[in-house]
PDB file of C-alpha atoms in Angstrom:
ATOM      1  CA  MET A   1      85.258 134.348 -73.991  1.00 48.00           C
ATOM      2  CA  GLN A   2      86.312 132.255 -77.104  1.00 50.00           C
ATOM      3  CA  TRP A   3      84.876 129.277 -75.450  1.00 49.00           C
ATOM      4  CA  PHE A   4      81.461 130.862 -75.512  1.00 53.00           C
ATOM      5  CA  ARG A   5      81.418 130.912 -79.245  1.00 54.00           C
ATOM      6  CA  LEU A   6      82.635 127.316 -79.504  1.00 54.00           C
ATOM      7  CA  LEU A   7      79.935 125.690 -77.186  1.00 62.00           C
ATOM      8  CA  PRO A   8      78.994 122.679 -79.240  1.00 66.00           C
ATOM      9  CA  ILE A   9      75.312 122.569 -78.683  1.00 72.00           C
ATOM     10  CA  GLY A  10      72.945 123.763 -81.349  1.00 71.00           C
ATOM     11  CA  ARG A  11      75.584 123.438 -84.033  1.00 77.00           C
ATOM     12  CA  TYR A  12      75.712 121.002 -86.981  1.00 83.00           C
ATOM     13  CA  MET A  13      78.964 119.669 -88.473  1.00 84.00           C
ATOM     14  CA  GLU A  14      78.867 118.282 -91.803  1.00 85.00           C
ATOM     15  CA  ALA A  15      80.823 115.051 -92.230  1.00 85.00           C
ATOM     16  CA  ARG A  16      80.408 111.479 -93.186  1.00 87.00           C
ATOM     17  CA  SER A  17      80.327 109.102 -90.021  1.00 90.00           C
ATOM     18  CA  PHE A  18      78.084 106.301 -88.484  1.00 92.00           C
ATOM     19  CA  LEU A  19      75.864 108.685 -86.480  1.00 92.00           C
ATOM     20  CA  HIS A  20      75.694 111.272 -89.431  1.00 90.00           C
ATOM     21  CA  ASP A  21      74.255 108.580 -91.635  1.00 90.00           C
ATOM     22  CA  SER A  22      71.570 107.332 -89.173  1.00 92.00           C
ATOM     23  CA  ASP A  23      68.135 108.415 -88.992  1.00 91.00           C
ATOM     24  CA  PRO A  24      67.194 111.080 -86.667  1.00 91.00           C
ATOM     25  CA  ARG A  25      64.357 109.089 -85.089  1.00 92.00           C
ATOM     26  CA  SER A  26      66.810 106.318 -83.912  1.00 94.00           C
ATOM     27  CA  LYS A  27      69.295 108.897 -82.771  1.00 94.00           C
ATOM     28  CA  LEU A  28      66.532 110.877 -80.774  1.00 93.00           C
ATOM     29  CA  ILE A  29      65.341 107.441 -79.231  1.00 94.00           C
ATOM     30  CA  PHE A  30      68.901 106.521 -78.085  1.00 95.00           C
ATOM     31  CA  ALA A  31      69.552 110.084 -76.719  1.00 93.00           C
ATOM     32  CA  ALA A  32      66.255 110.056 -74.579  1.00 93.00           C
ATOM     33  CA  VAL A  33      67.072 106.632 -73.266  1.00 93.00           C
ATOM     34  CA  TYR A  34      70.745 107.397 -72.561  1.00 94.00           C
ATOM     35  CA  LEU A  35      70.093 110.790 -70.970  1.00 92.00           C
ATOM     36  CA  SER A  36      67.476 109.357 -68.716  1.00 91.00           C
ATOM     37  CA  LEU A  37      69.885 106.750 -67.430  1.00 90.00           C
ATOM     38  CA  ILE A  38      72.440 109.275 -66.880  1.00 90.00           C
ATOM     39  CA  ALA A  39      70.284 111.553 -65.113  1.00 88.00           C
ATOM     40  CA  SER A  40      69.004 108.732 -62.616  1.00 86.00           C
ATOM     41  CA  SER A  41      72.219 107.325 -61.849  1.00 82.00           C
ATOM     42  CA  SER A  42      73.726 107.484 -58.608  1.00 79.00           C
ATOM     43  CA  ASP A  43      76.699 105.149 -58.419  1.00 81.00           C
ATOM     44  CA  ILE A  44      80.391 106.061 -58.826  1.00 82.00           C
ATOM     45  CA  THR A  45      81.049 102.616 -60.946  1.00 82.00           C
ATOM     46  CA  SER A  46      78.321 103.772 -63.236  1.00 84.00           C
ATOM     47  CA  LEU A  47      80.351 106.653 -64.330  1.00 86.00           C
ATOM     48  CA  PHE A  48      82.936 104.622 -65.814  1.00 88.00           C
ATOM     49  CA  PHE A  49      80.300 102.755 -68.195  1.00 89.00           C
ATOM     50  CA  PHE A  50      78.708 106.002 -69.001  1.00 90.00           C
ATOM     51  CA  GLY A  51      82.212 107.481 -69.688  1.00 91.00           C
ATOM     52  CA  PHE A  52      82.913 104.456 -72.081  1.00 93.00           C
ATOM     53  CA  VAL A  53      79.535 104.871 -73.954  1.00 93.00           C
ATOM     54  CA  THR A  54      80.255 108.568 -74.374  1.00 93.00           C
ATOM     55  CA  LEU A  55      83.686 107.958 -75.823  1.00 94.00           C
ATOM     56  CA  VAL A  56      82.201 105.598 -78.312  1.00 94.00           C
ATOM     57  CA  LEU A  57      79.472 108.069 -79.250  1.00 94.00           C
ATOM     58  CA  VAL A  58      82.361 110.732 -79.999  1.00 93.00           C
ATOM     59  CA  PHE A  59      84.381 108.120 -81.876  1.00 94.00           C
ATOM     60  CA  VAL A  60      81.480 106.851 -84.122  1.00 93.00           C
ATOM     61  CA  SER A  61      80.490 110.378 -84.693  1.00 92.00           C
ATOM     62  CA  ARG A  62      83.891 111.401 -85.820  1.00 91.00           C
ATOM     63  CA  VAL A  63      83.518 114.770 -83.774  1.00 89.00           C
ATOM     64  CA  PRO A  64      87.273 116.142 -82.959  1.00 87.00           C
ATOM     65  CA  PHE A  65      87.696 115.752 -79.288  1.00 86.00           C
ATOM     66  CA  ALA A  66      89.554 119.137 -79.557  1.00 84.00           C
ATOM     67  CA  TYR A  67      86.453 120.690 -80.757  1.00 83.00           C
ATOM     68  CA  LEU A  68      84.345 119.485 -77.818  1.00 85.00           C
ATOM     69  CA  TRP A  69      87.262 120.389 -75.440  1.00 83.00           C
ATOM     70  CA  HIS A  70      86.969 124.005 -76.555  1.00 79.00           C
ATOM     71  CA  GLY A  71      83.591 124.165 -76.039  1.00 76.00           C
ATOM     72  CA  LEU A  72      83.542 122.360 -72.591  1.00 82.00           C
ATOM     73  CA  ARG A  73      86.653 124.302 -71.317  1.00 79.00           C
ATOM     74  CA  GLY A  74      84.869 127.226 -70.127  1.00 75.00           C
ATOM     75  CA  LEU A  75      82.380 125.242 -68.071  1.00 80.00           C
ATOM     76  CA  LEU A  76      85.258 124.159 -65.786  1.00 83.00           C
ATOM     77  CA  PRO A  77      84.532 126.838 -63.223  1.00 81.00           C
ATOM     78  CA  LEU A  78      80.953 125.836 -63.199  1.00 81.00           C
ATOM     79  CA  LEU A  79      81.963 122.208 -62.619  1.00 85.00           C
ATOM     80  CA  LEU A  80      84.372 123.188 -60.026  1.00 87.00           C
ATOM     81  CA  ALA A  81      81.690 125.161 -58.289  1.00 85.00           C
ATOM     82  CA  PHE A  82      79.352 122.069 -58.113  1.00 83.00           C
ATOM     83  CA  ALA A  83      82.040 119.834 -56.557  1.00 84.00           C
ATOM     84  CA  ILE A  84      83.174 122.503 -54.076  1.00 83.00           C
ATOM     85  CA  TYR A  85      79.105 122.816 -53.032  1.00 82.00           C
ATOM     86  CA  HIS A  86      78.866 119.216 -52.590  1.00 78.00           C
ATOM     87  CA  LEU A  87      82.209 118.735 -50.863  1.00 78.00           C
ATOM     88  CA  TRP A  88      81.572 121.728 -48.526  1.00 77.00           C
ATOM     89  CA  LEU A  89      77.727 121.685 -47.663  1.00 73.00           C
ATOM     90  CA  ASN A  90      76.900 117.932 -47.858  1.00 70.00           C
ATOM     91  CA  ASP A  91      76.884 116.576 -44.510  1.00 70.00           C
ATOM     92  CA  ASN A  92      75.681 113.000 -45.110  1.00 70.00           C
ATOM     93  CA  GLY A  93      77.706 109.796 -44.416  1.00 64.00           C
ATOM     94  CA  GLU A  94      80.683 109.252 -42.185  1.00 69.00           C
ATOM     95  CA  VAL A  95      83.435 111.954 -42.112  1.00 66.00           C
ATOM     96  CA  SER A  96      86.456 111.224 -44.279  1.00 67.00           C
ATOM     97  CA  CYS A  97      88.543 114.113 -43.266  1.00 70.00           C
ATOM     98  CA  SER A  98      88.081 117.588 -41.443  1.00 67.00           C
ATOM     99  CA  TRP A  99      90.307 120.562 -41.298  1.00 69.00           C
ATOM    100  CA  GLY A 100      89.461 123.411 -38.825  1.00 64.00           C
ATOM    101  CA  GLY A 101      85.693 123.663 -38.867  1.00 65.00           C
ATOM    102  CA  ILE A 102      85.088 122.061 -42.160  1.00 69.00           C
ATOM    103  CA  ALA A 103      84.295 118.320 -42.388  1.00 69.00           C
ATOM    104  CA  ILE A 104      84.212 116.434 -45.623  1.00 74.00           C
ATOM    105  CA  HIS A 105      81.880 113.527 -45.606  1.00 73.00           C
ATOM    106  CA  ASN A 106      81.690 110.443 -48.001  1.00 74.00           C
ATOM    107  CA  GLU A 107      78.562 111.401 -49.564  1.00 76.00           C
ATOM    108  CA  GLY A 108      80.094 114.765 -50.282  1.00 78.00           C
ATOM    109  CA  ILE A 109      82.848 113.280 -51.994  1.00 79.00           C
ATOM    110  CA  LYS A 110      80.707 110.964 -53.962  1.00 81.00           C
ATOM    111  CA  ASN A 111      78.378 113.598 -55.271  1.00 82.00           C
ATOM    112  CA  ALA A 112      81.324 115.901 -55.990  1.00 84.00           C
ATOM    113  CA  LEU A 113      82.406 113.357 -58.499  1.00 86.00           C
ATOM    114  CA  ILE A 114      79.018 112.334 -59.654  1.00 87.00           C
ATOM    115  CA  VAL A 115      77.342 115.584 -60.639  1.00 87.00           C
ATOM    116  CA  PRO A 116      79.974 117.249 -62.610  1.00 88.00           C
ATOM    117  CA  SER A 117      80.567 114.020 -64.448  1.00 90.00           C
ATOM    118  CA  LYS A 118      76.927 113.618 -65.208  1.00 91.00           C
ATOM    119  CA  LEU A 119      76.789 117.181 -66.516  1.00 90.00           C
ATOM    120  CA  VAL A 120      79.804 116.369 -68.666  1.00 91.00           C
ATOM    121  CA  PHE A 121      78.228 113.377 -70.142  1.00 93.00           C
ATOM    122  CA  LEU A 122      74.751 115.077 -70.658  1.00 91.00           C
ATOM    123  CA  ILE A 123      76.440 118.080 -72.542  1.00 89.00           C
ATOM    124  CA  ILE A 124      78.462 115.644 -74.768  1.00 92.00           C
ATOM    125  CA  THR A 125      75.693 113.570 -75.725  1.00 92.00           C
ATOM    126  CA  ALA A 126      73.406 116.576 -76.515  1.00 90.00           C
ATOM    127  CA  ALA A 127      76.196 118.119 -78.585  1.00 89.00           C
ATOM    128  CA  VAL A 128      76.846 114.746 -80.602  1.00 92.00           C
ATOM    129  CA  LEU A 129      73.208 114.807 -81.306  1.00 91.00           C
ATOM    130  CA  SER A 130      73.185 118.133 -82.813  1.00 88.00           C
ATOM    131  CA  LEU A 131      76.461 118.117 -84.391  1.00 90.00           C
ATOM    132  CA  THR A 132      75.499 114.920 -86.355  1.00 92.00           C
ATOM    133  CA  THR A 133      71.866 115.815 -87.162  1.00 90.00           C
ATOM    134  CA  PRO A 134      70.769 118.734 -89.300  1.00 87.00           C
ATOM    135  CA  PRO A 135      68.261 120.936 -87.506  1.00 83.00           C
ATOM    136  CA  ALA A 136      65.435 120.305 -90.167  1.00 82.00           C
ATOM    137  CA  LYS A 137      65.817 116.398 -89.913  1.00 87.00           C
ATOM    138  CA  LEU A 138      66.042 116.625 -86.230  1.00 87.00           C
ATOM    139  CA  ALA A 139      62.590 118.461 -86.287  1.00 84.00           C
ATOM    140  CA  ASP A 140      61.284 115.925 -88.828  1.00 86.00           C
ATOM    141  CA  GLY A 141      62.416 113.042 -86.636  1.00 88.00           C
ATOM    142  CA  LEU A 142      60.858 114.571 -83.580  1.00 88.00           C
ATOM    143  CA  GLU A 143      57.614 115.161 -85.280  1.00 86.00           C
ATOM    144  CA  THR A 144      57.340 111.663 -86.385  1.00 87.00           C
ATOM    145  CA  ILE A 145      58.000 110.353 -82.939  1.00 89.00           C
ATOM    146  CA  MET A 146      55.295 112.542 -81.218  1.00 89.00           C
ATOM    147  CA  ARG A 147      52.900 112.120 -83.924  1.00 86.00           C
ATOM    148  CA  PRO A 148      50.641 109.719 -81.983  1.00 88.00           C
ATOM    149  CA  LEU A 149      50.052 112.574 -79.596  1.00 88.00           C
ATOM    150  CA  SER A 150      47.917 114.016 -82.331  1.00 83.00           C
ATOM    151  CA  PHE A 151      45.283 111.640 -81.716  1.00 87.00           C
ATOM    152  CA  ILE A 152      44.515 113.496 -78.399  1.00 88.00           C
ATOM    153  CA  ARG A 153      44.675 116.770 -80.097  1.00 84.00           C
ATOM    154  CA  PHE A 154      48.074 117.981 -78.814  1.00 86.00           C
ATOM    155  CA  PRO A 155      49.483 120.528 -81.379  1.00 84.00           C
ATOM    156  CA  VAL A 156      52.433 118.321 -82.348  1.00 84.00           C
ATOM    157  CA  HIS A 157      53.689 120.350 -85.317  1.00 82.00           C
ATOM    158  CA  GLU A 158      53.282 123.617 -83.601  1.00 83.00           C
ATOM    159  CA  PHE A 159      55.297 122.079 -80.618  1.00 85.00           C
ATOM    160  CA  VAL A 160      58.104 120.827 -83.127  1.00 84.00           C
ATOM    161  CA  PHE A 161      58.026 123.997 -84.867  1.00 82.00           C
ATOM    162  CA  ILE A 162      58.795 126.163 -81.792  1.00 83.00           C
ATOM    163  CA  ALA A 163      61.461 123.684 -80.563  1.00 82.00           C
ATOM    164  CA  SER A 164      63.108 123.754 -84.039  1.00 81.00           C
ATOM    165  CA  VAL A 165      63.085 127.561 -84.220  1.00 81.00           C
ATOM    166  CA  ALA A 166      64.524 127.780 -80.561  1.00 79.00           C
ATOM    167  CA  PHE A 167      67.156 125.224 -81.590  1.00 78.00           C
ATOM    168  CA  ARG A 168      68.336 126.985 -84.555  1.00 77.00           C
ATOM    169  CA  PHE A 169      68.519 130.179 -82.656  1.00 80.00           C
ATOM    170  CA  ILE A 170      71.102 128.762 -80.102  1.00 77.00           C
ATOM    171  CA  PRO A 171      74.262 129.189 -82.145  1.00 76.00           C
ATOM    172  CA  ILE A 172      72.940 132.597 -83.201  1.00 78.00           C
ATOM    173  CA  PHE A 173      72.574 134.014 -79.669  1.00 78.00           C
ATOM    174  CA  ILE A 174      75.765 132.442 -78.600  1.00 76.00           C
ATOM    175  CA  ASP A 175      77.640 134.281 -81.539  1.00 77.00           C
ATOM    176  CA  GLU A 176      75.977 137.512 -80.529  1.00 79.00           C
ATOM    177  CA  ALA A 177      76.541 136.863 -76.926  1.00 79.00           C
ATOM    178  CA  ASP A 178      80.343 136.483 -77.819  1.00 76.00           C
ATOM    179  CA  ALA A 179      80.330 139.773 -79.826  1.00 79.00           C
ATOM    180  CA  ILE A 180      78.528 141.579 -76.934  1.00 77.00           C
ATOM    181  CA  LEU A 181      80.958 140.260 -74.632  1.00 76.00           C
ATOM    182  CA  LYS A 182      84.186 141.355 -76.687  1.00 76.00           C
ATOM    183  CA  ALA A 183      82.613 144.820 -76.964  1.00 76.00           C
ATOM    184  CA  GLN A 184      82.028 145.009 -73.103  1.00 70.00           C
ATOM    185  CA  LYS A 185      85.547 143.950 -72.467  1.00 72.00           C
ATOM    186  CA  ILE A 186      86.797 146.862 -74.604  1.00 69.00           C
ATOM    187  CA  ARG A 187      84.320 149.411 -73.231  1.00 68.00           C
ATOM    188  CA  SER A 188      84.206 148.414 -69.611  1.00 60.00           C
ATOM    189  CA  THR A 189      87.621 150.142 -68.636  1.00 51.00           C
ATOM    190  CA  GLY A 190      85.628 153.547 -68.013  1.00 49.00           C
ATOM    191  CA  ILE A 191      83.245 151.719 -65.723  1.00 52.00           C
ATOM    192  CA  GLU A 192      83.927 152.626 -62.025  1.00 52.00           C
ATOM    193  CA  GLY A 193      83.229 150.660 -58.978  1.00 52.00           C
ATOM    194  CA  SER A 194      83.812 147.379 -57.178  1.00 56.00           C
ATOM    195  CA  PHE A 195      84.538 144.333 -59.261  1.00 62.00           C
ATOM    196  CA  VAL A 196      81.195 142.762 -58.291  1.00 65.00           C
ATOM    197  CA  ARG A 197      79.433 145.806 -59.261  1.00 72.00           C
ATOM    198  CA  ILE A 198      80.855 145.940 -62.706  1.00 69.00           C
ATOM    199  CA  LYS A 199      80.387 142.123 -63.395  1.00 71.00           C
ATOM    200  CA  ILE A 200      76.599 142.523 -62.432  1.00 76.00           C
ATOM    201  CA  HIS A 201      76.301 145.719 -64.389  1.00 73.00           C
ATOM    202  CA  LEU A 202      77.860 143.775 -67.436  1.00 73.00           C
ATOM    203  CA  LEU A 203      75.908 140.847 -67.280  1.00 75.00           C
ATOM    204  CA  SER A 204      72.507 142.940 -67.117  1.00 81.00           C
ATOM    205  CA  GLN A 205      73.486 144.833 -70.192  1.00 80.00           C
ATOM    206  CA  LEU A 206      74.151 141.361 -71.857  1.00 78.00           C
ATOM    207  CA  LEU A 207      70.857 139.782 -70.955  1.00 81.00           C
ATOM    208  CA  PHE A 208      69.226 143.064 -72.114  1.00 83.00           C
ATOM    209  CA  ALA A 209      70.899 143.151 -75.322  1.00 83.00           C
ATOM    210  CA  LEU A 210      69.944 139.353 -75.886  1.00 82.00           C
ATOM    211  CA  PHE A 211      66.215 139.735 -74.968  1.00 83.00           C
ATOM    212  CA  VAL A 212      66.173 142.758 -77.522  1.00 85.00           C
ATOM    213  CA  SER A 213      67.786 140.673 -80.133  1.00 83.00           C
ATOM    214  CA  ALA A 214      65.498 137.664 -79.425  1.00 82.00           C
ATOM    215  CA  PHE A 215      62.431 139.954 -79.714  1.00 84.00           C
ATOM    216  CA  ARG A 216      63.716 141.437 -83.007  1.00 86.00           C
ATOM    217  CA  ARG A 217      64.546 138.242 -84.553  1.00 84.00           C
ATOM    218  CA  ALA A 218      61.140 136.517 -83.641  1.00 82.00           C
ATOM    219  CA  GLU A 219      59.322 139.613 -85.108  1.00 86.00           C
ATOM    220  CA  GLN A 220      61.357 139.216 -88.427  1.00 87.00           C
ATOM    221  CA  LEU A 221      60.512 135.470 -88.335  1.00 83.00           C
ATOM    222  CA  ALA A 222      56.762 136.246 -87.859  1.00 84.00           C
ATOM    223  CA  LEU A 223      56.759 138.907 -90.633  1.00 89.00           C
ATOM    224  CA  ALA A 224      58.582 136.333 -93.029  1.00 87.00           C
ATOM    225  CA  MET A 225      56.087 133.713 -92.386  1.00 82.00           C
ATOM    226  CA  ASP A 226      53.154 135.831 -92.753  1.00 83.00           C
ATOM    227  CA  ALA A 227      54.717 137.180 -96.129  1.00 87.00           C
ATOM    228  CA  ARG A 228      55.102 133.540 -97.519  1.00 80.00           C
ATOM    229  CA  CYS A 229      51.473 132.594 -96.033  1.00 78.00           C
ATOM    230  CA  TYR A 230      52.675 129.905 -93.755  1.00 76.00           C
ATOM    231  CA  ILE A 231      50.178 127.359 -92.724  1.00 72.00           C
ATOM    232  CA  ALA A 232      51.137 124.394 -90.455  1.00 64.00           C
ATOM    233  CA  GLU A 233      48.667 122.039 -92.175  1.00 63.00           C
ATOM    234  CA  ASN A 234      50.122 122.724 -95.825  1.00 60.00           C
ATOM    235  CA  ARG A 235      53.820 121.780 -94.618  1.00 64.00           C
ATOM    236  CA  MET A 236      55.750 119.376 -96.979  1.00 66.00           C
ATOM    237  CA  ARG A 237      58.981 117.452 -96.576  1.00 66.00           C
ATOM    238  CA  THR A 238      61.583 117.545 -99.323  1.00 66.00           C
ATOM    239  CA  SER A 239      62.631 114.068 -98.431  1.00 70.00           C
ATOM    240  CA  ARG A 240      61.372 110.941 -96.503  1.00 77.00           C
ATOM    241  CA  LEU A 241      63.167 109.581 -93.465  1.00 81.00           C
ATOM    242  CA  ARG A 242      64.111 105.882 -93.879  1.00 83.00           C
ATOM    243  CA  PHE A 243      65.329 103.304 -91.364  1.00 86.00           C
ATOM    244  CA  GLY A 244      68.662 101.429 -92.242  1.00 87.00           C
ATOM    245  CA  TRP A 245      70.821  98.882 -90.963  1.00 90.00           C
ATOM    246  CA  ARG A 246      72.792 101.740 -88.712  1.00 92.00           C
ATOM    247  CA  ASP A 247      69.385 102.815 -87.280  1.00 92.00           C
ATOM    248  CA  TRP A 248      68.607  99.107 -86.014  1.00 94.00           C
ATOM    249  CA  ILE A 249      71.930  98.772 -84.354  1.00 94.00           C
ATOM    250  CA  VAL A 250      71.140 102.391 -82.720  1.00 93.00           C
ATOM    251  CA  ILE A 251      67.811 100.980 -81.467  1.00 93.00           C
ATOM    252  CA  ILE A 252      69.254  97.844 -80.279  1.00 93.00           C
ATOM    253  CA  SER A 253      71.920  99.564 -78.386  1.00 92.00           C
ATOM    254  CA  ALA A 254      69.063 101.775 -76.549  1.00 92.00           C
ATOM    255  CA  LEU A 255      67.359  98.758 -75.605  1.00 92.00           C
ATOM    256  CA  ILE A 256      70.618  97.102 -74.178  1.00 90.00           C
ATOM    257  CA  LEU A 257      71.202 100.223 -72.265  1.00 88.00           C
ATOM    258  CA  LEU A 258      67.562 100.264 -70.926  1.00 86.00           C
ATOM    259  CA  LEU A 259      67.687  96.531 -69.702  1.00 84.00           C
ATOM    260  CA  ILE A 260      71.007  97.268 -67.831  1.00 78.00           C
ATOM    261  CA  PRO A 261      69.425  98.647 -64.690  1.00 73.00           C
ATOM    262  CA  TYR A 262      66.997  95.527 -64.569  1.00 72.00           C
ATOM    263  CA  PHE A 263      69.869  93.138 -64.610  1.00 70.00           C
ATOM    264  CA  GLU A 264      71.782  95.086 -61.901  1.00 64.00           C
ATOM    265  CA  HIS A 265      68.486  94.973 -60.026  1.00 59.00           C
ATOM    266  CA  PHE A 266      68.061  91.295 -60.281  1.00 59.00           C
ATOM    267  CA  ARG A 267      71.592  90.684 -59.478  1.00 62.00           C
ATOM    268  CA  ALA A 268      71.452  92.782 -56.385  1.00 59.00           C
ATOM    269  CA  ILE A 269      68.363  90.826 -55.120  1.00 62.00           C
ATOM    270  CA  SER A 270      70.077  87.538 -55.818  1.00 61.00           C
ATOM    271  CA  ASN A 271      72.956  88.305 -53.950  1.00 58.00           C
TER     272      ASN A 271
END
């Protein structure tokens, strides 16, 4: 279960790169646009484009490919399960091949390629965003972007604070889950029963332990905030966010990505 501890989402990797030196607001805007395009795509040819953009993101972030691979390696069974699900149960389109009572359709093959690939692109993009942006700056950038919502009395600071705390707790819970899984691996030799029953028993213990740990840490955080008389309105920043030339490149890239679907639509109409 080493991959579980190396899951790249929620961790910050200190380095010097184009994305590390960019403003968190520009990275959040680009990530929102790019993730929306990935989620809404349904074409196999777009996978090559998204794969190229994702490789460029990893390259300019200087995040080692080996680090991302160690984190994604454990998701291979899940990706394989998605592919098998669409191959087996999707009955749309023409039949490509059949074996016995199992028929594989064109749409099933298409979705078996698209869905796992989109999931990989989403995870890598979120990982690059978290690895290149400290949680505090990420929260400041999100609060700045959402600030116009305060005019309709939306609790922007409280929402961003909750999201920031949840984001900071991701690597902590991953480490705790990895430690619990290792302890279960040592102690599970004395548990009797079928394989499925043992797995369900261990999973229930893991979830219960994580819930207890989450409530304990939440209580500790609440006590620490009360002891320091934390008030949302009196929060101050140690540094001010500033846009630079890198951020304009990121914003322009996001606009170009946003215009690509419209160009494709107009080209399809003209043809």
